[in-house]
CSV table of C-alpha atoms and ligand atoms in Angstrom, one decimal:
chain,number,residue,atom,x,y,z
T,281,UNK,CA,0.0,-0.1,-0.2
T,282,UNK,CA,1.1,3.2,-1.2
T,283,UNK,CA,1.5,6.3,1.5
T,284,UNK,CA,0.4,9.8,0.6
T,285,UNK,CA,3.7,11.9,0.6
T,286,UNK,CA,3.4,15.2,2.2
T,287,UNK,CA,4.0,18.5,0.3
T,288,UNK,CA,7.8,18.4,-0.4
T,289,UNK,CA,9.9,20.4,2.1
T,290,UNK,CA,12.1,21.9,-0.9
T,291,UNK,CA,9.2,22.9,-3.2
T,292,UNK,CA,6.1,22.2,-1.8
T,293,UNK,CA,5.2,25.5,-0.6
T,294,UNK,CA,3.2,26.9,-3.8
T,295,UNK,CA,1.6,23.8,-4.1
T,296,UNK,CA,-2.3,23.1,-2.1
T,297,UNK,CA,-1.8,19.4,-1.8
T,298,UNK,CA,1.3,16.8,-1.9
T,299,UNK,CA,2.0,14.5,-4.7
T,300,UNK,CA,-0.3,11.9,-5.7
T,301,UNK,CA,1.4,8.5,-4.1
T,302,UNK,CA,1.6,6.6,-7.4
T,303,UNK,CA,3.5,10.1,-9.2
T,304,UNK,CA,5.5,10.0,-5.9
T,305,UNK,CA,6.6,6.3,-6.5
T,306,UNK,CA,7.5,7.1,-9.6
T,307,UNK,CA,9.5,10.0,-9.8
T,308,UNK,CA,11.2,8.7,-6.7
T,309,UNK,CA,15.0,8.3,-7.7
T,310,UNK,CA,16.8,7.7,-4.5
T,311,UNK,CA,17.0,3.7,-5.1
T,312,UNK,CA,19.3,4.7,-7.6
T,313,UNK,CA,21.0,7.9,-7.1
T,314,UNK,CA,21.7,7.3,-3.6
T,315,UNK,CA,24.7,6.1,-5.5
T,316,UNK,CA,25.9,9.4,-5.9
T,317,UNK,CA,26.0,10.2,-2.2
T,318,UNK,CA,29.4,10.4,-2.3
T,319,UNK,CA,30.0,12.8,-4.7
T,320,UNK,CA,26.8,14.8,-3.9
T,321,UNK,CA,28.7,15.5,-0.5
T,322,UNK,CA,32.0,16.8,-2.5
T,323,UNK,CA,30.0,18.8,-4.8
T,324,UNK,CA,28.5,20.5,-1.8
T,325,UNK,CA,31.4,20.9,0.3
T,326,UNK,CA,32.8,23.0,-2.8
T,327,UNK,CA,29.9,24.8,-3.2
T,328,UNK,CA,30.0,25.9,0.9
T,329,UNK,CA,33.2,27.0,0.3
T,330,UNK,CA,32.1,29.1,-3.3
T,331,UNK,CA,29.5,30.7,-1.0
T,332,UNK,CA,31.9,31.5,1.9
T,333,UNK,CA,34.3,33.2,-0.6
T,334,UNK,CA,31.1,35.0,-2.3
T,335,UNK,CA,30.4,35.9,1.5
T,336,UNK,CA,27.2,34.7,1.2
T,337,UNK,CA,27.5,32.1,3.8
T,338,UNK,CA,29.4,33.5,7.4
T,339,UNK,CA,32.5,31.3,8.4
T,340,UNK,CA,30.0,29.7,11.1
T,341,UNK,CA,27.8,28.9,9.0
T,342,UNK,CA,29.9,27.5,6.5
T,343,UNK,CA,31.9,25.6,9.1
T,344,UNK,CA,28.8,23.9,10.5
T,345,UNK,CA,28.0,22.8,7.2
T,346,UNK,CA,31.1,21.6,6.3
T,347,UNK,CA,31.2,19.3,9.4
T,348,UNK,CA,27.5,18.0,9.0
T,349,UNK,CA,28.2,17.0,5.7
T,350,UNK,CA,31.5,15.5,6.7
T,351,UNK,CA,29.6,13.3,9.3
T,352,UNK,CA,27.1,12.3,6.6
T,353,UNK,CA,30.3,11.4,4.5
T,354,UNK,CA,31.6,9.6,7.0
T,355,UNK,CA,28.5,7.1,7.2
T,356,UNK,CA,28.6,6.9,3.9
T,357,UNK,CA,32.0,5.8,3.8
T,358,UNK,CA,31.5,3.6,6.9
T,359,UNK,CA,29.3,1.2,4.3
T,360,UNK,CA,26.5,2.8,7.1
T,361,UNK,CA,24.8,4.8,4.1
T,362,UNK,CA,22.5,7.4,4.6
T,363,UNK,CA,19.1,6.9,6.9
T,364,UNK,CA,16.8,6.9,3.8
T,365,UNK,CA,13.1,7.9,4.2
T,366,UNK,CA,10.3,6.9,2.5
T,367,UNK,CA,9.3,10.8,2.2
T,368,UNK,CA,12.7,11.1,0.7
T,369,UNK,CA,12.2,12.3,-3.4
T,370,UNK,CA,15.8,12.3,-4.4
T,371,UNK,CA,19.4,12.2,-2.8
T,372,UNK,CA,19.8,15.7,-2.5
T,373,UNK,CA,16.9,16.1,-1.0
T,374,UNK,CA,17.7,13.3,1.6
T,375,UNK,CA,20.9,14.8,2.0
T,376,UNK,CA,20.0,18.6,2.4
T,377,UNK,CA,17.3,16.8,5.3
T,378,UNK,CA,19.9,15.0,7.0
T,379,UNK,CA,22.4,18.2,7.5
T,380,UNK,CA,18.9,19.7,9.8
T,381,UNK,CA,18.2,23.5,10.0
T,382,UNK,CA,21.3,24.2,8.8
T,383,UNK,CA,20.5,22.4,5.5
T,384,UNK,CA,18.5,25.1,4.5
T,385,UNK,CA,21.9,27.3,3.7
T,386,UNK,CA,23.0,25.2,1.1
T,387,UNK,CA,21.0,26.0,-1.4
T,388,UNK,CA,21.7,29.6,-2.3
T,389,UNK,CA,23.5,29.8,-5.8
T,390,UNK,CA,22.4,26.4,-6.8
T,391,UNK,CA,19.9,24.3,-8.1
T,392,UNK,CA,19.3,20.0,-8.3
T,393,UNK,CA,19.6,20.5,-11.7
T,394,UNK,CA,23.4,21.9,-11.6
T,395,UNK,CA,23.7,19.9,-8.2
T,396,UNK,CA,22.8,16.2,-9.9
T,397,UNK,CA,24.9,17.2,-13.0
T,398,UNK,CA,27.9,17.9,-11.0
T,399,UNK,CA,27.5,14.7,-9.3
T,400,UNK,CA,26.4,12.9,-12.5
T,401,UNK,CA,29.9,14.5,-14.4
T,402,UNK,CA,31.8,13.1,-10.9
T,403,UNK,CA,30.7,10.0,-11.3
T,404,UNK,CA,31.1,9.2,-15.1
T,405,UNK,CA,34.6,10.6,-14.6
T,406,UNK,CA,35.4,8.1,-11.9
T,407,UNK,CA,33.5,4.8,-13.9
T,408,UNK,CA,35.4,5.5,-17.0
T,409,UNK,CA,38.8,5.8,-15.3
T,410,UNK,CA,37.5,2.3,-13.4
T,411,UNK,CA,37.0,0.8,-16.5
T,412,UNK,CA,39.9,1.8,-18.2
T,413,UNK,CA,41.5,-0.1,-15.7
T,414,UNK,CA,39.7,-3.1,-15.8
T,415,UNK,CA,40.2,-3.3,-19.6
T,416,UNK,CA,44.0,-2.8,-18.9
T,417,UNK,CA,43.9,-5.9,-16.4
T,418,UNK,CA,42.1,-8.2,-19.0
T,419,UNK,CA,44.7,-7.0,-22.0
T,420,UNK,CA,47.1,-8.1,-19.3
T,421,UNK,CA,45.4,-11.4,-19.3
T,422,UNK,CA,45.0,-11.8,-22.9
T,423,UNK,CA,49.1,-11.3,-23.5
T,424,UNK,CA,49.7,-13.6,-20.8
T,425,UNK,CA,47.8,-16.4,-22.5
T,426,UNK,CA,49.6,-15.4,-25.7
T,427,UNK,CA,52.8,-15.1,-24.7
T,428,UNK,CA,52.3,-19.3,-23.3
T,429,UNK,CA,51.0,-20.7,-26.6
T,430,UNK,CA,54.5,-20.6,-28.0
T,431,UNK,CA,53.9,-22.4,-31.7
T,432,UNK,CA,50.4,-23.7,-30.8
T,433,UNK,CA,48.5,-23.7,-34.4
T,434,UNK,CA,45.0,-23.9,-35.4
T,435,UNK,CA,42.6,-23.2,-38.3
T,436,UNK,CA,41.5,-19.4,-38.7
T,437,UNK,CA,38.4,-19.3,-40.1
T,438,UNK,CA,36.4,-17.0,-42.1
T,439,UNK,CA,32.7,-17.9,-42.4
T,440,UNK,CA,33.1,-20.3,-39.6
T,441,UNK,CA,35.2,-22.6,-42.1
T,442,UNK,CA,38.8,-23.2,-41.7
T,443,UNK,CA,40.5,-20.8,-43.7
T,444,UNK,CA,44.5,-20.9,-43.3
T,445,UNK,CA,46.5,-21.7,-40.8
T,446,UNK,CA,47.1,-19.2,-37.9
T,447,UNK,CA,49.1,-19.5,-34.4
T,448,UNK,CA,46.6,-19.5,-31.5
T,449,UNK,CA,48.5,-16.6,-29.9
T,450,UNK,CA,47.7,-14.4,-33.2
T,451,UNK,CA,44.1,-15.8,-33.1
T,452,UNK,CA,44.0,-14.2,-28.9
T,453,UNK,CA,45.8,-11.1,-29.9
T,454,UNK,CA,43.5,-10.0,-32.0
T,455,UNK,CA,41.3,-9.1,-28.7
T,456,UNK,CA,43.9,-7.8,-26.7
T,457,UNK,CA,43.9,-5.0,-29.6
T,458,UNK,CA,40.4,-4.8,-29.0
T,459,UNK,CA,40.5,-4.3,-25.3
T,460,UNK,CA,43.5,-1.6,-26.3
T,461,UNK,CA,41.1,0.7,-28.0
T,462,UNK,CA,38.4,0.5,-25.3
T,463,UNK,CA,41.0,1.1,-23.3
T,464,UNK,CA,41.4,4.2,-24.6
T,465,UNK,CA,37.5,4.9,-25.3
T,466,UNK,CA,37.5,4.8,-22.1
T,467,UNK,CA,40.2,7.2,-21.0
T,468,UNK,CA,38.4,9.4,-24.1
T,469,UNK,CA,35.0,9.3,-22.2
T,470,UNK,CA,37.1,10.2,-18.6
T,471,UNK,CA,38.4,13.8,-20.2
T,472,UNK,CA,35.0,14.1,-21.5
T,473,UNK,CA,33.3,13.9,-18.0
T,474,UNK,CA,35.8,16.2,-17.2
T,475,UNK,CA,34.2,19.4,-17.3
T,476,UNK,CA,32.6,21.2,-14.3
T,477,UNK,CA,28.7,22.5,-14.7
T,478,UNK,CA,29.1,24.7,-10.9
T,479,UNK,CA,27.7,28.4,-11.1
T,480,UNK,CA,24.8,27.1,-13.9
T,481,UNK,CA,22.3,27.5,-10.9
T,482,UNK,CA,18.8,26.0,-12.5
T,483,UNK,CA,19.2,27.0,-16.0
T,484,UNK,CA,20.4,31.0,-16.3
T,485,UNK,CA,23.2,30.7,-13.9
T,486,UNK,CA,23.6,31.3,-10.8
T,487,UNK,CA,22.6,34.5,-9.1
T,488,UNK,CA,25.5,34.7,-6.4
T,489,UNK,CA,28.6,36.0,-7.1
T,490,UNK,CA,30.2,32.5,-7.0
T,491,UNK,CA,33.4,31.5,-8.6
T,492,UNK,CA,32.9,28.3,-10.7
T,493,UNK,CA,36.6,28.2,-11.9
T,494,UNK,CA,37.7,28.1,-8.4
T,495,UNK,CA,35.0,25.4,-7.4
T,496,UNK,CA,36.2,23.0,-10.2
T,497,UNK,CA,39.4,23.4,-9.4
T,498,UNK,CA,38.5,22.2,-5.7
T,499,UNK,CA,37.0,19.1,-7.1
T,500,UNK,CA,39.6,18.1,-9.6
T,501,UNK,CA,37.4,19.3,-13.0
T,502,UNK,CA,40.0,20.3,-16.1
T,503,UNK,CA,37.3,22.9,-16.9
T,504,UNK,CA,34.1,24.8,-16.5
T,505,UNK,CA,31.3,24.9,-19.3
T,506,UNK,CA,30.9,27.8,-21.1
T,507,UNK,CA,26.9,28.1,-21.5
T,508,UNK,CA,24.8,27.3,-18.0
T,509,UNK,CA,21.7,25.6,-20.4
T,510,UNK,CA,24.4,23.6,-22.1
T,511,UNK,CA,25.6,22.8,-18.6
T,512,UNK,CA,22.4,21.2,-17.3
T,513,UNK,CA,21.1,19.3,-20.0
T,514,UNK,CA,24.2,18.0,-21.3
T,515,UNK,CA,24.7,14.0,-21.1
T,516,UNK,CA,26.8,13.7,-23.8
T,517,UNK,CA,29.7,12.6,-21.9
T,518,UNK,CA,27.4,9.9,-20.5
T,519,UNK,CA,26.9,9.2,-24.0
T,520,UNK,CA,30.8,8.8,-24.7
T,521,UNK,CA,30.8,6.9,-21.7
T,522,UNK,CA,28.0,4.7,-22.9
T,523,UNK,CA,29.3,4.2,-26.0
T,524,UNK,CA,32.8,2.9,-25.0
T,525,UNK,CA,31.0,0.4,-22.6
T,526,UNK,CA,28.9,-0.8,-25.0
T,527,UNK,CA,31.5,-1.4,-27.7
T,528,UNK,CA,33.7,-3.3,-24.8
T,529,UNK,CA,30.7,-5.2,-24.1
T,530,UNK,CA,30.2,-6.1,-27.8
T,531,UNK,CA,33.8,-7.7,-27.8
T,532,UNK,CA,33.0,-9.6,-24.5
T,533,UNK,CA,30.0,-11.2,-26.4
T,534,UNK,CA,32.2,-11.7,-29.0
T,535,UNK,CA,35.3,-13.5,-26.8
T,536,UNK,CA,32.5,-15.2,-25.1
T,537,UNK,CA,31.1,-16.9,-28.1
T,538,UNK,CA,34.5,-18.2,-29.3
T,539,UNK,CA,34.9,-19.2,-25.9
T,540,UNK,CA,31.2,-21.1,-26.1
T,541,UNK,CA,32.0,-22.5,-29.2
T,542,UNK,CA,36.1,-23.5,-29.0
T,543,UNK,CA,34.8,-25.3,-25.8
T,544,UNK,CA,32.0,-27.4,-27.7
T,545,UNK,CA,33.2,-31.0,-28.2
T,546,UNK,CA,32.9,-30.7,-31.5
T,547,UNK,CA,35.3,-27.9,-31.9
T,548,UNK,CA,37.6,-29.0,-28.6
T,549,UNK,CA,39.8,-26.4,-28.8
T,550,UNK,CA,39.3,-24.9,-25.5
T,551,UNK,CA,39.0,-26.8,-22.0
T,552,UNK,CA,37.1,-24.8,-19.9
T,553,UNK,CA,38.2,-24.6,-16.1
T,554,UNK,CA,35.7,-25.8,-13.7
T,555,UNK,CA,35.1,-23.1,-12.0
T,556,UNK,CA,33.4,-20.8,-14.8
T,557,UNK,CA,31.7,-23.7,-15.7
T,558,UNK,CA,28.3,-25.1,-13.9
T,559,UNK,CA,26.3,-28.7,-14.4
T,560,UNK,CA,22.9,-29.5,-15.0
T,561,UNK,CA,20.3,-30.1,-12.3
T,562,UNK,CA,19.1,-33.0,-14.5
T,563,UNK,CA,21.9,-34.4,-16.7
T,564,UNK,CA,24.9,-35.5,-15.1
T,565,UNK,CA,27.6,-35.5,-17.1
T,566,UNK,CA,27.0,-32.3,-17.8
T,567,UNK,CA,29.8,-29.5,-17.7
T,568,UNK,CA,28.5,-25.5,-19.1
T,569,UNK,CA,30.3,-22.6,-20.5
T,570,UNK,CA,27.7,-20.3,-18.4
T,571,UNK,CA,30.7,-17.9,-17.3
T,572,UNK,CA,31.4,-16.9,-21.6
T,573,UNK,CA,27.8,-17.8,-22.5
T,574,UNK,CA,26.8,-14.4,-19.8
T,575,UNK,CA,29.6,-12.8,-21.0
T,576,UNK,CA,27.8,-13.1,-24.9
T,577,UNK,CA,24.4,-12.5,-23.2
T,578,UNK,CA,25.0,-9.6,-20.8
T,579,UNK,CA,26.1,-7.9,-23.7
T,580,UNK,CA,22.2,-7.2,-24.2
T,581,UNK,CA,21.7,-5.4,-21.3
T,582,UNK,CA,24.8,-2.6,-21.9
T,583,UNK,CA,23.5,-2.3,-25.5
T,584,UNK,CA,20.1,-2.0,-24.7
T,585,UNK,CA,20.3,0.9,-21.9
T,586,UNK,CA,22.8,2.5,-24.0
T,587,UNK,CA,20.2,2.6,-27.0
T,588,UNK,CA,17.5,3.7,-24.5
T,589,UNK,CA,19.5,6.7,-23.0
T,590,UNK,CA,19.9,7.7,-26.3
T,591,UNK,CA,16.3,7.4,-27.0
T,592,UNK,CA,15.3,9.6,-24.0
T,593,UNK,CA,18.0,12.2,-24.5
T,594,UNK,CA,16.6,12.5,-28.4
T,595,UNK,CA,14.2,15.8,-28.8
T,596,UNK,CA,14.5,17.3,-25.5
T,597,UNK,CA,13.9,20.7,-25.1
T,598,UNK,CA,16.3,23.1,-23.4
T,599,UNK,CA,17.4,23.2,-20.1
T,600,UNK,CA,16.8,20.8,-17.7
T,601,UNK,CA,13.9,18.1,-17.6
T,602,UNK,CA,13.0,15.6,-15.8
T,603,UNK,CA,13.3,13.0,-18.3
T,604,UNK,CA,16.8,13.6,-17.3
T,605,UNK,CA,16.8,11.9,-14.6
T,606,UNK,CA,16.6,8.6,-16.7
T,607,UNK,CA,20.6,9.1,-16.6
T,608,UNK,CA,21.2,7.4,-14.0
T,609,UNK,CA,19.1,4.1,-13.9
T,610,UNK,CA,20.6,3.6,-17.4
T,611,UNK,CA,24.4,4.4,-16.5
T,612,UNK,CA,24.4,2.4,-13.6
T,613,UNK,CA,23.3,-0.9,-15.5
T,614,UNK,CA,26.0,0.1,-18.2
T,615,UNK,CA,28.7,0.4,-16.1
T,616,UNK,CA,28.1,-2.2,-13.6
T,617,UNK,CA,27.3,-4.8,-16.6
T,618,UNK,CA,30.2,-3.7,-18.3
T,619,UNK,CA,32.8,-3.7,-15.3
T,620,UNK,CA,32.3,-7.4,-13.7
T,621,UNK,CA,32.4,-8.7,-17.6
T,622,UNK,CA,35.4,-7.0,-18.0
T,623,UNK,CA,36.9,-8.2,-14.6
T,624,UNK,CA,35.1,-11.8,-15.4
T,625,UNK,CA,37.0,-12.4,-18.3
T,626,UNK,CA,40.2,-11.5,-17.4
T,627,UNK,CA,39.5,-14.0,-14.6
T,628,UNK,CA,38.6,-16.4,-16.7
T,629,UNK,CA,40.9,-16.5,-19.3
T,630,UNK,CA,44.5,-17.5,-18.0
T,631,UNK,CA,42.3,-20.4,-17.0
T,632,UNK,CA,41.3,-21.9,-20.3
T,633,UNK,CA,43.5,-24.2,-21.3
T,634,UNK,CA,43.7,-23.6,-25.7
T,635,UNK,CA,44.7,-26.6,-27.8
T,636,UNK,CA,46.0,-26.7,-30.5
T,637,UNK,CA,45.6,-28.5,-33.7
T,638,UNK,CA,48.2,-30.7,-35.6
T,639,UNK,CA,47.2,-29.4,-38.7
T,640,UNK,CA,48.0,-32.6,-40.9
T,641,UNK,CA,50.8,-32.5,-43.6
T,642,UNK,CA,48.8,-31.5,-47.6
T,643,UNK,CA,45.5,-30.0,-45.7
T,644,UNK,CA,43.0,-28.1,-48.1
T,645,UNK,CA,43.7,-24.9,-45.6
T,646,UNK,CA,46.8,-24.4,-47.8
T,647,UNK,CA,45.2,-24.1,-50.9
T,648,UNK,CA,45.7,-20.7,-51.0
T,649,UNK,CA,49.6,-21.1,-50.8
T,650,UNK,CA,49.5,-23.2,-53.7
T,651,UNK,CA,47.6,-20.6,-55.5
T,652,UNK,CA,50.2,-17.7,-54.4
T,653,UNK,CA,53.0,-20.6,-55.3
T,654,UNK,CA,51.9,-20.1,-59.1
T,655,UNK,CA,51.5,-16.3,-58.8
T,656,UNK,CA,55.2,-16.1,-58.0
T,657,UNK,CA,55.5,-18.0,-61.3
T,658,UNK,CA,53.9,-15.4,-63.1
T,659,UNK,CA,50.6,-16.8,-63.6
T,660,UNK,CA,47.4,-14.5,-63.5
T,661,UNK,CA,46.0,-14.8,-59.8
T,662,UNK,CA,42.8,-15.9,-61.2
T,663,UNK,CA,44.5,-18.9,-63.4
T,664,UNK,CA,45.5,-19.9,-60.2
T,665,UNK,CA,43.0,-20.2,-58.0
T,666,UNK,CA,41.1,-21.6,-60.9
T,667,UNK,CA,44.0,-24.6,-61.3
T,668,UNK,CA,43.9,-25.1,-57.8
T,669,UNK,CA,40.4,-25.0,-57.0
T,670,UNK,CA,40.8,-28.0,-59.5
T,671,UNK,CA,42.8,-29.8,-57.2
T,672,UNK,CA,41.0,-29.2,-54.5
T,673,UNK,CA,38.2,-31.3,-56.0
T,674,UNK,CA,40.5,-33.9,-56.9
T,675,UNK,CA,41.7,-34.5,-53.7
T,676,UNK,CA,37.8,-33.8,-52.2
T,677,UNK,CA,36.8,-37.0,-54.9
T,678,UNK,CA,40.1,-38.9,-53.7
T,679,UNK,CA,38.2,-38.6,-50.0
T,680,UNK,CA,41.1,-36.7,-48.6
T,681,UNK,CA,43.6,-33.9,-48.6
T,682,UNK,CA,46.2,-32.7,-51.2
T,683,UNK,CA,48.4,-35.6,-50.3
T,684,UNK,CA,45.7,-38.1,-52.4
T,685,UNK,CA,47.3,-36.4,-55.7
T,686,UNK,CA,50.2,-37.9,-57.0
T,687,UNK,CA,52.7,-36.6,-58.9
T,688,UNK,CA,51.4,-36.9,-62.7
T,689,UNK,CA,48.0,-35.0,-61.6
T,690,UNK,CA,50.0,-32.1,-60.2
T,691,UNK,CA,52.3,-31.9,-63.1
T,692,UNK,CA,49.2,-31.9,-65.8
T,693,UNK,CA,47.3,-29.2,-63.3
T,694,UNK,CA,50.9,-26.7,-63.7
T,695,UNK,CA,54.6,-27.6,-64.6
T,696,UNK,CA,55.0,-25.2,-61.6
T,697,UNK,CA,54.2,-28.2,-59.6
T,698,UNK,CA,57.1,-29.7,-59.2
T,699,UNK,CA,57.8,-32.3,-56.3
T,700,UNK,CA,60.6,-30.4,-55.1
T,701,UNK,CA,57.9,-27.5,-54.4
T,702,UNK,CA,55.2,-29.6,-53.5
T,703,UNK,CA,57.2,-30.8,-50.6
T,704,UNK,CA,57.6,-27.6,-48.8
T,705,UNK,CA,54.4,-25.7,-50.2
T,706,UNK,CA,52.5,-28.8,-48.5
T,707,UNK,CA,54.1,-28.4,-45.5
T,708,UNK,CA,51.6,-26.1,-43.0
T,709,UNK,CA,54.4,-24.6,-40.6
T,710,UNK,CA,56.1,-23.1,-43.8
T,711,UNK,CA,52.6,-21.9,-44.9
T,712,UNK,CA,53.2,-20.0,-41.3
T,713,UNK,CA,55.9,-18.4,-42.1
T,714,UNK,CA,55.1,-17.2,-45.3
T,715,UNK,CA,52.6,-15.3,-43.8
T,716,UNK,CA,55.1,-12.9,-43.4
T,717,UNK,CA,53.8,-9.1,-43.6
T,718,UNK,CA,54.1,-6.8,-40.1
T,719,UNK,CA,50.7,-7.8,-40.0
T,720,UNK,CA,50.2,-11.4,-40.3
T,721,UNK,CA,50.7,-14.7,-38.1
T,722,UNK,CA,54.4,-15.6,-39.3
T,723,UNK,CA,55.8,-16.6,-35.8
T,724,UNK,CA,58.4,-13.6,-36.3
T,725,UNK,CA,55.9,-11.3,-36.9
T,726,UNK,CA,53.9,-12.5,-33.9
T,727,UNK,CA,56.6,-12.1,-31.8
T,728,UNK,CA,56.6,-8.6,-32.6
T,729,UNK,CA,53.2,-8.4,-32.2
T,730,UNK,CA,54.0,-9.6,-29.0
T,731,UNK,CA,56.7,-7.2,-28.1
T,732,UNK,CA,54.4,-4.3,-29.3
T,733,UNK,CA,51.5,-5.1,-27.0
T,734,UNK,CA,53.6,-5.6,-24.2
T,735,UNK,CA,55.2,-2.5,-24.4
T,736,UNK,CA,52.1,-0.3,-24.7
T,737,UNK,CA,50.6,-1.7,-21.4
T,738,UNK,CA,53.9,-1.3,-19.7
T,739,UNK,CA,53.5,2.6,-21.0
T,740,UNK,CA,50.3,2.8,-19.8
T,741,UNK,CA,51.0,1.5,-16.1
J,174,LIG,N1,16.3,13.7,-8.9
J,174,LIG,C1,16.2,14.7,-10.2
J,174,LIG,C2,17.3,14.1,-10.9
J,174,LIG,O1,18.1,13.2,-10.8
J,174,LIG,C3,17.2,15.5,-9.4
J,174,LIG,C4,17.1,17.1,-10.2
J,174,LIG,C5,15.4,17.5,-10.0
J,174,LIG,N2,15.0,18.7,-10.5
J,174,LIG,C6,13.6,18.9,-10.6
J,174,LIG,N3,13.9,20.5,-11.1
J,174,LIG,N4,12.9,18.4,-10.5
J,174,LIG,O2,17.3,14.9,-12.2
């Protein structure tokens, strides 16, 4: 049963009655925005200092406010949290109430509009940094498993069909670069949140002579908004963070999918650690890749919340509108899910056993090498492709690979397929060596890549 809320102590006097209980419950954000208590208190302390410098508060009142805020901050830090009451609408109102009558002095020159924008900037800035660190830890885990793979090989695939031999390390290094780009996007998003909206007031600028630059500096912001209306209604920084997180979540989902797939007995490329797998409640033999499946699945939550926030922001008029309150639920959900996913992946990857494959001599995945050989002998690639295609068909008809073809068949296909040339061309290890362009899978190039990745990570610390 919903209680009727009384008139708001903050804005209720011009109203004849309190909000309808359903409306109050619908608009109440304190269950979410209480997570911003620390940021809110920090911002209020800086505002108290600004009001003191502006001569709006006496040093006595400022000192009382500051000690009240400090006490609340201690409670939050000690894990006790704020003593929220059912009638508290949001975290800003709750803190004002908890300060007691002295709290009434806190809002000169400030509205909840710039206050919530400030809290949210502080939150997004810190979250972006935390996500960058989590991405970095995952990159470290990926690099370590890549360094441990040595010269293990398996089939690189396109269309999920065997394509060409690649080093297992080369395959997983692809994920290193994805998360390296994510890390940089998070750091960029951190910079986008590094702008203070303090001084904006409700929308037109504070009516008391506070100095936004010194308040911003006290809070560790790089800069201050140029325009008060932009300052209270901008949520681009949350979208920047959301985009970075959505891309990382998408990368986690691709990694999750490959672990699910490769650990299936039909692939048999990855041995799943027990600590990241689950059993079945009915089939006693089952061992399921639930950790990797959740990495894949939870990306949906992140992508959905990101799209949801963009949709909320679409078409909003200036300046503050209550729709903006939706920013927090979406962003908390994006940050929580992405952070947990990055951390899970960093813990799970080192525990995976990656099994290389003994690619047989004469395997059909060497077909491109045969065509490249003809090209080196001056044959146009299209014609070379056609000739090797015939060799593939002959091998398949013989029920096997290129080793099924005899010397006469090779010679009939092309005089360049001499036994000496074929001895080299049908060796899968040599096929790897031939992929020696700087971004290729030749073992030497992969060593270079590992060294470059290691240098990047070391420089990131
Ligand atoms: N809970 C609100 C939010 O998160 C705070 C600002 C409310 N301002 C207002 N004018 N109703 O957006």
